[in-house]
Amino acid sequence: MAEGVSGSSKHTVTPYDEAMDALSSLIPRRTRADKSNKGDHFDLLFDYLKMLELEQAISEMKIIHVAGTKGKGSTCTFTESILRNYGFRTGLFTSPHLIDVRERFRLDGMDICEENFLAHFWWCYDRLKEKTNEDIPMPSYFRFLALLAFKIFAAEQVDVAILEVGLGGTFDPTNVVQTPVVCGISSLGYDHMEILGNTLREIAGEKAGIFKHGIPAFTVPQPDEAMCVLEEKASKLDVPLHVAPPLDSNLLNGLKLGLEGEHQFVNAGLAIALSSKWLKRTGHLEATYLEQTSSLPEQFIKGLTTACLQGRAQIVPDRYIDTESDGDLVFYLDGAHSPESMEVCARWFSLAIKNDNQQNTLNLPSQNNYQSMLDCIDKHHDRRSGKNFMRILLFNCMSVRDPQLLLPHLMKTCASHGVCFKKALFVPNVSVYYKVGSHALPPTDPQVDLSWQFTLQKLWEDLVQGDKGGEANRTDAVCEEVKDDTGTSVRTCENSAVFPSIPLAIKWLRDSVYKNQSVSFQVLVTGSLHLVGDVLRLVK
């Protein structure tokens, strides 16, 4: 907590801060594509398990293991909620966290409390510090978190542990599990290609690395190229592999899934299959695999409709803005960061804002010409409040991703639904990759490197200019450096702006609301889960 002392800002270090500093020391100062991410020294994980005396505990855990490109976190969340509603004590390990690292460790649907987290954290950290050496060094950040998850779930005696793979599958730290009860592969696509490979075959092969001999597995409908690899891997390991159909919404008895978006019916279908097989294989024979032909048990319906996951298709009104009416500034947050998930995000956002305003909004032109939609953006009108709607994009993505795949997918999918953005705002993340904990968030740096954000901005302007029929190479001519009312430089173009920090972009949005009392702002935040977490920290 920041405290003012004699006119200066002084930070009081708490026991939790100390743990975050120790955890931060395990983050390698390397790029994500470093060769160590490709499985170097994977076998060391088994040495760590011995040091922590976790081998027997893991072998006895009734584990559900889930990999995939997109939807694996949602699938794990649905699965946990279903089994919790059956009365089981659940442990859920997911990544990344958005605000607090404790989000990665959920017990009975709740983030682990700080007291228990610190007890288990220091037990693992101190023991590893004592026993590691030059030949077996301290585990890196994510490996430590996976080991900590096993320790927490063993100590808390969970009935079921649901593990989301962090990256890939074959060499992911969660893959030390040798005898899961059931495995799942969610939708596959192109992501983390700098590590997993450039083809769907290569990516699917890495994900299928979680298959274990004779252990049943489920997946969802996949592209043929990916499905062939999954079937080949399953055949070699004698794995019974089944394709789980998407959930039929009629089986929810008129209720809605707890996670928003049409794509969630695919994830829900996989969760139903995983939960059913787990129940059957652990001796709860009354719940055999459900074909979803007629009805779902009450526990399944409640689990699916009450599931909750931050940062995925999440709608958050800004609670720190004081205006006469609610909803003047609303953030639509989704951590999409692959081409496929960007399309899904764009469809969700388009439908969400239409559902919010469908009775009060004039129709957009049917054509996809971006400028024609920009011209009529101010005609979006809420007849109840007398306000117009303005759509803003707040975006950042990691530099290892290809924005030329992400931004066109986003723009074109929104346009196909008659939705466009008046302005796109590009910002660097607040979080720094080498530090964990809220006290690690740096103040706005006037010298921050914005070259990547300028690259994103130019691409966006080129896309808009292209839809206008203009010359993309003249984009830079309409950009200028301006000072906001705090004296901070902002690079603004006709359709976009680059801000040196997220807080300044949020301030610009709030100021815009005050200056435009007749306008309600709907802000899509996407491109990075880290960005989503940073925004949530500021507006929730």
Coordinates of C-alpha atoms in Angstrom, one line a residue:
M1 CA 0.0 0.0 0.0
A2 CA 1.3 3.4 -0.9
E3 CA 1.4 5.8 2.1
G4 CA 2.2 9.5 2.1
V5 CA 5.0 10.2 4.6
S6 CA 6.4 13.7 5.0
G7 CA 5.2 14.6 1.5
S8 CA 6.8 11.6 -0.2
S9 CA 5.4 8.3 -1.3
K10 CA 6.6 5.3 0.7
H11 CA 5.7 1.7 0.3
T12 CA 5.1 -0.6 3.2
V13 CA 6.3 -4.1 2.3
T14 CA 3.9 -6.8 3.5
P15 CA 4.5 -10.5 3.9
Y16 CA 2.6 -11.0 0.7
D17 CA 4.9 -8.5 -1.1
E18 CA 7.9 -10.5 0.1
A19 CA 6.5 -13.6 -1.4
M20 CA 5.8 -11.8 -4.7
D21 CA 9.4 -10.6 -4.7
A22 CA 10.7 -14.2 -4.2
L23 CA 8.4 -15.4 -6.9
S24 CA 9.6 -12.7 -9.2
S25 CA 13.2 -13.8 -8.7
L26 CA 12.2 -17.0 -10.6
I27 CA 11.1 -15.3 -13.8
P28 CA 13.8 -15.9 -16.4
R29 CA 15.0 -12.7 -18.1
R30 CA 14.7 -14.3 -21.5
T31 CA 12.3 -14.1 -24.4
R32 CA 9.4 -16.5 -24.4
A33 CA 10.9 -18.2 -27.5
D34 CA 14.1 -19.1 -25.6
K35 CA 15.1 -22.8 -26.1
S36 CA 14.3 -23.6 -22.5
N37 CA 10.6 -23.2 -23.4
K38 CA 11.0 -26.2 -25.8
G39 CA 11.4 -28.7 -23.0
D40 CA 15.0 -28.3 -21.9
H41 CA 15.6 -30.0 -18.6
F42 CA 11.9 -31.2 -18.4
D43 CA 13.1 -34.2 -16.4
L44 CA 14.2 -31.8 -13.6
L45 CA 10.5 -31.5 -12.7
F46 CA 10.6 -35.0 -11.3
D47 CA 13.6 -34.1 -9.1
Y48 CA 11.6 -31.2 -7.8
L49 CA 8.7 -33.5 -7.0
K50 CA 11.1 -35.7 -4.9
M51 CA 12.4 -32.7 -3.1
L52 CA 8.9 -31.6 -2.2
E53 CA 7.8 -35.2 -1.4
L54 CA 4.8 -34.9 -3.8
E55 CA 5.3 -38.0 -6.0
Q56 CA 2.8 -40.2 -4.1
A57 CA 0.3 -37.4 -3.6
I58 CA 0.2 -36.7 -7.4
S59 CA -0.1 -40.4 -8.2
E60 CA -3.2 -40.5 -5.9
M61 CA -4.8 -37.3 -7.2
K62 CA -7.9 -37.7 -9.4
I63 CA -6.9 -35.3 -12.1
I64 CA -8.5 -33.9 -15.2
H65 CA -5.9 -32.5 -17.6
V66 CA -6.8 -30.1 -20.3
A67 CA -4.7 -28.6 -23.2
G68 CA -5.7 -26.6 -26.3
T69 CA -5.2 -23.3 -28.1
K70 CA -8.4 -21.6 -27.1
G71 CA -11.2 -22.4 -24.7
K72 CA -9.1 -24.6 -22.3
G73 CA -9.5 -22.1 -19.4
S74 CA -13.3 -21.9 -20.0
T75 CA -13.5 -25.7 -20.3
C76 CA -11.7 -26.1 -17.0
T77 CA -13.9 -23.5 -15.3
F78 CA -17.1 -25.2 -16.5
T79 CA -15.8 -28.6 -15.4
E80 CA -14.8 -27.4 -11.9
S81 CA -18.2 -25.8 -11.5
I82 CA -20.1 -29.0 -12.5
L83 CA -18.1 -31.2 -10.1
R84 CA -18.3 -28.7 -7.3
N85 CA -22.1 -28.7 -7.7
Y86 CA -21.9 -32.5 -7.2
G87 CA -20.5 -31.8 -3.7
F88 CA -16.8 -32.6 -4.5
R89 CA -14.0 -30.5 -3.1
T90 CA -12.4 -29.1 -6.2
G91 CA -8.9 -27.7 -7.0
L92 CA -8.5 -25.6 -10.2
F93 CA -5.1 -24.5 -11.6
T94 CA -5.3 -22.1 -14.5
S95 CA -3.1 -19.4 -16.1
P96 CA -2.4 -16.6 -16.5
H97 CA -3.7 -14.5 -13.6
L98 CA -5.2 -11.1 -14.3
I99 CA -4.7 -9.1 -11.1
D100 CA -3.4 -11.4 -8.3
V101 CA -1.4 -14.6 -8.7
R102 CA -3.7 -16.4 -6.2
E103 CA -6.3 -16.5 -9.0
R104 CA -4.4 -19.4 -10.5
F105 CA -5.2 -21.6 -7.5
R106 CA -8.9 -22.0 -6.8
L107 CA -10.3 -24.2 -4.1
D108 CA -14.0 -24.9 -4.2
G109 CA -14.5 -22.1 -6.8
M110 CA -12.6 -19.4 -4.8
D111 CA -9.1 -18.0 -5.1
I112 CA -6.9 -19.5 -2.3
C113 CA -6.9 -17.2 0.7
E114 CA -3.7 -15.2 1.3
E115 CA -2.9 -17.0 4.6
N116 CA -3.0 -20.5 3.0
F117 CA -1.2 -19.3 0.0
L118 CA 1.7 -17.9 2.0
A119 CA 2.0 -21.0 4.1
H120 CA 2.2 -23.3 1.1
F121 CA 4.4 -20.9 -0.9
W122 CA 7.1 -20.6 1.7
W123 CA 7.0 -24.3 2.4
C124 CA 7.8 -25.0 -1.2
Y125 CA 10.2 -22.1 -1.8
D126 CA 12.3 -22.7 1.3
R127 CA 12.6 -26.4 0.7
L128 CA 13.6 -26.0 -2.9
K129 CA 16.1 -23.2 -1.9
E130 CA 17.6 -25.6 0.5
K131 CA 17.8 -28.6 -1.8
T132 CA 18.6 -27.2 -5.2
N133 CA 22.2 -26.7 -6.5
E134 CA 24.2 -25.9 -9.6
D135 CA 23.1 -29.2 -11.3
I136 CA 19.5 -28.8 -10.2
P137 CA 18.8 -25.1 -10.0
M138 CA 15.7 -23.4 -8.7
P139 CA 12.7 -24.0 -10.9
S140 CA 11.6 -21.2 -13.2
Y141 CA 8.5 -19.1 -12.5
F142 CA 5.8 -21.2 -14.2
R143 CA 7.3 -24.5 -13.1
F144 CA 7.3 -23.3 -9.6
L145 CA 3.7 -22.3 -9.8
A146 CA 2.7 -25.8 -11.1
L147 CA 4.6 -27.4 -8.3
L148 CA 2.9 -25.1 -5.8
A149 CA -0.5 -26.1 -7.3
F150 CA 0.3 -29.8 -6.6
K151 CA 1.4 -28.9 -3.1
I152 CA -1.8 -26.9 -2.4
F153 CA -4.1 -29.5 -3.8
A154 CA -2.4 -32.3 -1.9
A155 CA -2.4 -30.4 1.4
E156 CA -6.0 -29.2 1.0
Q157 CA -7.1 -32.8 0.1
V158 CA -9.2 -32.0 -3.0
D159 CA -11.4 -34.7 -4.4
V160 CA -10.6 -33.6 -8.0
A161 CA -7.8 -31.4 -9.4
I162 CA -8.5 -29.7 -12.8
L163 CA -5.2 -28.7 -14.5
E164 CA -5.1 -26.3 -17.4
V165 CA -1.9 -26.7 -19.5
G166 CA 0.0 -23.4 -19.6
L167 CA 1.8 -23.8 -22.9
G168 CA 1.8 -26.6 -25.4
G169 CA 1.4 -29.9 -23.6
T170 CA 4.4 -32.3 -24.0
F171 CA 6.8 -30.2 -22.0
D172 CA 4.4 -28.2 -19.9
P173 CA 5.1 -28.5 -16.1
T174 CA 1.6 -29.9 -15.5
N175 CA 2.5 -32.9 -17.7
V176 CA 4.4 -34.5 -14.9
V177 CA 1.0 -36.1 -14.2
Q178 CA 1.3 -39.7 -15.3
T179 CA -2.2 -41.1 -14.5
P180 CA -4.9 -38.5 -15.0
V181 CA -8.5 -39.8 -14.8
V182 CA -9.3 -38.2 -18.2
C183 CA -7.7 -35.7 -20.6
G184 CA -9.2 -33.0 -22.8
I185 CA -8.1 -31.1 -25.9
S186 CA -10.0 -27.9 -26.6
S187 CA -10.1 -26.0 -29.9
L188 CA -6.8 -25.9 -31.7
G189 CA -5.4 -23.1 -33.8
Y190 CA -2.4 -21.0 -34.4
D191 CA -0.8 -19.5 -31.3
H192 CA 2.6 -19.6 -29.6
M193 CA 4.0 -20.6 -33.0
E194 CA 7.5 -19.4 -32.0
I195 CA 7.6 -22.3 -29.6
L196 CA 5.1 -24.9 -30.8
G197 CA 5.6 -24.9 -34.6
N198 CA 4.2 -23.3 -37.7
T199 CA 1.6 -25.8 -38.7
L200 CA -1.5 -27.2 -37.2
R201 CA 0.1 -30.7 -37.3
E202 CA 3.0 -29.5 -35.1
I203 CA 0.8 -27.6 -32.7
A204 CA -1.7 -30.5 -32.4
G205 CA 1.3 -32.9 -31.8
E206 CA 2.4 -30.7 -28.8
K207 CA -1.1 -30.5 -27.4
A208 CA -1.5 -34.3 -27.7
G209 CA 1.6 -34.7 -25.6
I210 CA -0.7 -34.9 -22.5
F211 CA -2.2 -38.2 -23.7
K212 CA -1.3 -41.1 -21.5
H213 CA -1.4 -44.8 -22.3
G214 CA -5.0 -46.1 -22.0
I215 CA -6.4 -43.0 -20.4
P216 CA -9.6 -41.8 -22.1
A217 CA -9.5 -38.4 -23.8
F218 CA -12.1 -36.0 -25.4
T219 CA -11.8 -33.3 -27.9
V220 CA -14.1 -30.9 -29.8
P221 CA -14.6 -30.7 -33.5
Q222 CA -11.2 -29.8 -35.0
P223 CA -9.8 -28.9 -38.4
D224 CA -9.0 -32.1 -40.3
E225 CA -5.2 -31.5 -40.1
A226 CA -5.3 -31.2 -36.4
M227 CA -7.8 -34.1 -35.9
C228 CA -5.6 -36.5 -37.9
V229 CA -2.7 -35.9 -35.5
L230 CA -4.8 -36.3 -32.4
E231 CA -6.1 -39.6 -33.7
E232 CA -2.6 -40.8 -34.6
K233 CA -1.3 -40.0 -31.2
A234 CA -4.3 -41.6 -29.5
S235 CA -3.9 -44.7 -31.6
K236 CA -0.3 -45.1 -30.7
L237 CA -1.0 -44.9 -27.0
D238 CA -4.2 -46.9 -27.0
V239 CA -6.2 -43.8 -25.9
P240 CA -10.0 -44.0 -26.4
L241 CA -10.5 -40.6 -28.1
H242 CA -14.0 -39.2 -28.5
V243 CA -15.3 -35.9 -30.0
A244 CA -17.6 -34.1 -27.6
P245 CA -20.5 -32.4 -29.4
P246 CA -21.2 -28.7 -28.5
L247 CA -23.9 -28.3 -25.8
D248 CA -27.4 -28.0 -27.1
S249 CA -28.7 -24.7 -25.5
N250 CA -32.2 -26.3 -25.1
L251 CA -30.8 -28.6 -22.4
L252 CA -30.2 -25.6 -20.0
N253 CA -34.0 -25.2 -19.4
G254 CA -34.1 -21.6 -20.4
L255 CA -31.0 -20.5 -18.5
K256 CA -27.8 -19.0 -19.9
L257 CA -24.3 -20.3 -19.7
G258 CA -22.2 -18.6 -17.0
L259 CA -19.6 -17.6 -19.6
E260 CA -20.7 -15.4 -22.5
G261 CA -20.3 -16.1 -26.2
E262 CA -21.6 -18.6 -28.7
H263 CA -18.2 -20.3 -28.7
Q264 CA -18.8 -21.3 -25.1
F265 CA -21.3 -24.0 -26.1
V266 CA -18.3 -25.9 -27.6
N267 CA -16.3 -25.6 -24.4
A268 CA -19.4 -26.5 -22.3
G269 CA -19.8 -29.7 -24.4
L270 CA -16.2 -30.7 -23.7
A271 CA -16.7 -30.0 -20.0
I272 CA -19.8 -32.2 -19.9
A273 CA -17.9 -35.0 -21.4
L274 CA -14.9 -34.6 -19.1
S275 CA -17.1 -34.3 -16.0
S276 CA -19.2 -37.3 -17.0
K277 CA -16.2 -39.5 -17.6
W278 CA -14.5 -38.4 -14.4
L279 CA -17.7 -39.3 -12.4
K280 CA -17.9 -42.7 -14.1
R281 CA -14.2 -43.6 -13.7
T282 CA -14.1 -42.6 -10.0
G283 CA -17.0 -44.9 -9.1
H284 CA -20.0 -42.5 -9.4
L285 CA -21.7 -44.8 -11.9
E286 CA -25.1 -43.0 -11.7
A287 CA -23.5 -40.3 -13.9
T288 CA -22.4 -42.2 -17.0
Y289 CA -21.3 -40.3 -20.1
L290 CA -24.1 -38.1 -21.2
E291 CA -25.0 -38.0 -24.8
Q292 CA -27.0 -34.8 -24.3
T293 CA -30.0 -36.3 -26.1
S294 CA -32.8 -35.4 -23.7
S295 CA -31.8 -33.7 -20.5
L296 CA -28.9 -32.8 -18.2
P297 CA -28.7 -33.5 -14.4
E298 CA -29.5 -30.6 -12.2
Q299 CA -25.8 -30.4 -11.0
F300 CA -24.6 -30.0 -14.6
I301 CA -27.1 -27.3 -15.4
K302 CA -26.2 -25.4 -12.2
G303 CA -22.5 -25.8 -12.8
L304 CA -22.7 -24.6 -16.4
T305 CA -24.9 -21.6 -15.7
T306 CA -23.0 -20.3 -12.6
A307 CA -19.5 -20.7 -13.8
C308 CA -17.4 -17.5 -13.7
L309 CA -14.1 -16.6 -15.3
Q310 CA -12.6 -13.1 -15.3
G311 CA -11.3 -11.5 -18.5
R312 CA -13.2 -13.7 -20.9
A313 CA -16.2 -12.0 -22.5
Q314 CA -16.6 -9.9 -19.4
I315 CA -18.6 -6.7 -19.2
V316 CA -17.6 -4.1 -16.6
P317 CA -19.1 -0.6 -16.2
D318 CA -16.6 1.9 -15.0
R319 CA -17.4 2.4 -11.3
Y320 CA -15.0 5.3 -10.8
I321 CA -16.9 7.7 -13.1
D322 CA -19.5 10.1 -11.6
T323 CA -22.1 10.8 -14.2
E324 CA -25.9 11.3 -14.0
S325 CA -26.7 7.9 -15.7
D326 CA -25.2 4.4 -15.4
G327 CA -23.5 2.9 -18.4
D328 CA -21.8 6.1 -19.8
L329 CA -18.5 4.2 -19.9
V330 CA -18.6 0.4 -20.2
F331 CA -15.6 -1.9 -20.8
Y332 CA -16.1 -5.1 -22.8
L333 CA -13.1 -7.3 -21.9
D334 CA -11.8 -10.4 -23.6
G335 CA -8.2 -11.6 -23.6
A336 CA -8.3 -12.9 -27.2
H337 CA -4.8 -13.1 -28.7
S338 CA -4.9 -15.5 -31.6
P339 CA -6.6 -15.0 -35.0
E340 CA -9.3 -17.5 -34.3
S341 CA -10.1 -16.1 -30.8
M342 CA -10.0 -12.6 -32.2
E343 CA -12.9 -13.5 -34.5
V344 CA -14.8 -15.0 -31.6
C345 CA -14.2 -11.9 -29.5
A346 CA -15.4 -9.7 -32.3
R347 CA -18.6 -11.7 -32.8
W348 CA -19.2 -11.6 -29.0
F349 CA -18.6 -7.9 -28.8
S350 CA -20.8 -7.2 -31.8
L351 CA -23.7 -9.3 -30.4
A352 CA -23.2 -8.0 -26.8
I353 CA -23.6 -4.3 -27.7
K354 CA -26.5 -5.1 -30.0
N355 CA -28.2 -7.0 -27.2
D356 CA -27.6 -4.1 -24.9
N357 CA -29.1 -1.6 -27.3
Q358 CA -31.1 -3.6 -29.8
Q359 CA -34.4 -1.8 -29.0
N360 CA -32.8 1.6 -29.2
T361 CA -30.3 1.6 -32.0
L362 CA -30.8 2.5 -35.6
N363 CA -29.7 0.0 -38.3
L364 CA -26.2 0.3 -39.7
P365 CA -25.6 0.2 -43.5
S366 CA -25.3 -3.3 -44.7
Q367 CA -22.1 -2.8 -46.7
N368 CA -18.7 -3.4 -45.1
N369 CA -17.2 -0.1 -46.1
Y370 CA -15.6 1.2 -42.9
Q371 CA -15.9 4.9 -43.6
S372 CA -19.6 4.7 -44.3
M373 CA -20.1 3.2 -40.8
L374 CA -17.8 5.8 -39.2
D375 CA -20.0 8.5 -40.8
C376 CA -23.1 7.1 -39.2
I377 CA -21.6 6.1 -35.8
D378 CA -23.2 9.2 -34.2
K379 CA -26.6 8.0 -35.4
H380 CA -26.5 5.1 -32.9
H381 CA -29.1 6.4 -30.5
D382 CA -30.5 5.1 -27.2
R383 CA -34.1 6.4 -27.3
R384 CA -34.6 5.9 -23.5
S385 CA -31.6 8.0 -22.4
G386 CA -31.4 10.2 -25.4
K387 CA -27.7 9.2 -25.8
N388 CA -25.6 8.2 -28.8
F389 CA -23.2 5.3 -28.6
M390 CA -19.5 5.4 -29.5
R391 CA -17.4 2.3 -29.9
I392 CA -13.7 2.5 -28.9
L393 CA -11.0 -0.2 -29.2
L394 CA -8.3 -0.4 -26.5
F395 CA -5.7 -2.7 -27.7
N396 CA -2.2 -4.2 -27.2
C397 CA -0.6 -7.5 -28.0
M398 CA 2.8 -9.1 -27.3
S399 CA 5.4 -8.4 -30.0
V400 CA 5.8 -12.1 -30.6
R401 CA 2.3 -12.1 -32.1
D402 CA 1.5 -11.0 -35.6
P403 CA -0.9 -8.0 -35.5
Q404 CA -1.4 -8.3 -39.3
L405 CA -3.3 -11.5 -38.4
L406 CA -5.1 -10.1 -35.3
L407 CA -6.3 -6.6 -36.2
P408 CA -7.8 -7.4 -39.7
H409 CA -9.7 -10.4 -38.2
L410 CA -11.1 -8.1 -35.5
M411 CA -12.0 -5.2 -37.9
K412 CA -13.5 -7.4 -40.6
T413 CA -15.5 -9.6 -38.2
C414 CA -17.0 -6.5 -36.4
A415 CA -17.7 -4.9 -39.8
S416 CA -19.5 -8.0 -41.0
H417 CA -21.9 -7.5 -38.0
G418 CA -22.3 -3.8 -38.7
V419 CA -20.0 -2.6 -35.9
C420 CA -17.1 -0.3 -36.2
F421 CA -14.8 1.8 -33.9
K422 CA -14.7 5.5 -33.8
K423 CA -11.2 5.4 -32.4
A424 CA -8.6 2.8 -31.6
L425 CA -6.3 3.4 -28.6
F426 CA -2.9 1.6 -28.4
V427 CA -1.1 1.3 -25.1
P428 CA 1.7 -0.6 -23.5
N429 CA 0.8 -2.9 -20.7
V430 CA 1.2 -1.6 -17.1
S431 CA 2.4 -5.0 -15.9
V432 CA 6.1 -5.8 -16.4
Y433 CA 7.0 -9.4 -17.3
Y434 CA 9.8 -9.7 -14.7
K435 CA 7.8 -8.7 -11.6
V436 CA 4.7 -10.1 -9.9
G437 CA 2.4 -8.3 -7.5
S438 CA 0.5 -5.0 -7.6
H439 CA 3.3 -3.1 -5.9
A440 CA 5.5 -4.0 -8.8
L441 CA 3.4 -1.8 -11.2
P442 CA 5.7 1.0 -12.3
P443 CA 4.6 4.7 -12.5
T444 CA 4.1 6.1 -16.0
D445 CA 7.5 6.4 -17.6
P446 CA 7.7 9.4 -19.9
Q447 CA 10.5 7.7 -21.8
V448 CA 8.6 4.4 -22.3
D449 CA 9.4 2.7 -25.6
L450 CA 6.2 3.0 -27.7
S451 CA 7.7 1.8 -31.0
W452 CA 5.5 -1.3 -30.9
Q453 CA 2.4 0.7 -30.2
F454 CA 3.2 3.0 -33.2
T455 CA 3.5 -0.1 -35.3
L456 CA 0.1 -1.2 -34.2
Q457 CA -1.3 2.2 -34.9
K458 CA 0.1 2.4 -38.4
L459 CA -1.4 -1.0 -39.2
W460 CA -4.8 0.1 -38.0
E461 CA -4.6 3.4 -39.9
D462 CA -3.6 1.4 -43.0
L463 CA -6.5 -0.9 -42.6
V464 CA -9.0 2.0 -42.2
Q465 CA -7.5 3.9 -45.1
G466 CA -7.7 0.7 -47.2
D467 CA -11.4 0.4 -46.4
K468 CA -11.9 4.1 -47.3
G469 CA -10.2 3.5 -50.6
G470 CA -7.3 5.9 -49.7
E471 CA -3.6 5.5 -50.0
A472 CA -2.2 3.6 -47.0
N473 CA 1.2 5.1 -47.4
R474 CA -0.1 8.5 -46.6
T475 CA -1.2 7.5 -43.2
D476 CA 1.7 9.1 -41.3
A477 CA 0.8 12.5 -42.7
V478 CA -2.3 12.8 -40.7
C479 CA -0.6 11.8 -37.4
E480 CA 0.6 14.4 -34.9
E481 CA 1.9 14.7 -31.4
V482 CA -0.5 16.6 -29.1
K483 CA -0.4 17.3 -25.3
D484 CA -3.2 16.3 -23.1
D485 CA -4.3 18.4 -20.2
T486 CA -1.6 16.8 -18.0
G487 CA 1.1 17.8 -20.5
T488 CA 1.6 14.2 -21.6
S489 CA 2.4 13.6 -25.2
V490 CA -0.2 11.6 -27.1
R491 CA 0.3 10.6 -30.8
T492 CA -3.1 11.0 -32.4
C493 CA -4.2 10.1 -35.9
E494 CA -7.5 10.4 -37.7
N495 CA -8.8 7.0 -36.4
S496 CA -6.4 6.2 -33.6
A497 CA -4.2 7.4 -30.7
V498 CA -1.1 6.0 -28.8
F499 CA -1.0 6.7 -25.1
P500 CA 2.2 6.1 -23.0
S501 CA 0.2 4.3 -20.3
I502 CA -3.1 2.6 -19.7
P503 CA -4.1 5.0 -16.9
L504 CA -3.7 7.9 -19.3
A505 CA -5.9 6.2 -21.8
I506 CA -8.5 5.5 -19.2
K507 CA -8.3 9.2 -18.1
W508 CA -8.9 10.2 -21.7
L509 CA -12.0 8.0 -21.9
R510 CA -13.4 9.4 -18.6
D511 CA -12.7 13.0 -19.7
S512 CA -14.4 12.2 -23.0
V513 CA -17.5 11.1 -21.2
Y514 CA -17.6 14.3 -19.2
K515 CA -17.1 16.4 -22.3
N516 CA -19.7 14.5 -24.3
Q517 CA -22.7 14.1 -22.0
S518 CA -24.9 12.9 -24.9
V519 CA -22.6 9.9 -25.7
S520 CA -22.2 6.5 -24.1
F521 CA -18.8 4.9 -24.6
Q522 CA -18.5 1.2 -25.3
V523 CA -14.9 0.1 -25.1
L524 CA -13.6 -3.2 -26.3
V525 CA -10.4 -4.2 -24.5
T526 CA -8.6 -7.1 -26.2
G527 CA -5.4 -8.5 -27.6
S528 CA -3.7 -9.5 -24.4
L529 CA -4.9 -11.1 -21.1
H530 CA -2.3 -8.9 -19.4
L531 CA -3.9 -5.8 -20.8
V532 CA -7.3 -7.0 -19.6
G533 CA -5.9 -7.6 -16.1
D534 CA -4.3 -4.1 -16.1
V535 CA -7.6 -2.5 -17.1
L536 CA -9.6 -4.5 -14.6
R537 CA -7.2 -3.4 -11.8
L538 CA -8.0 0.2 -12.7
V539 CA -11.7 0.2 -13.3
K540 CA -13.1 -2.5 -11.0

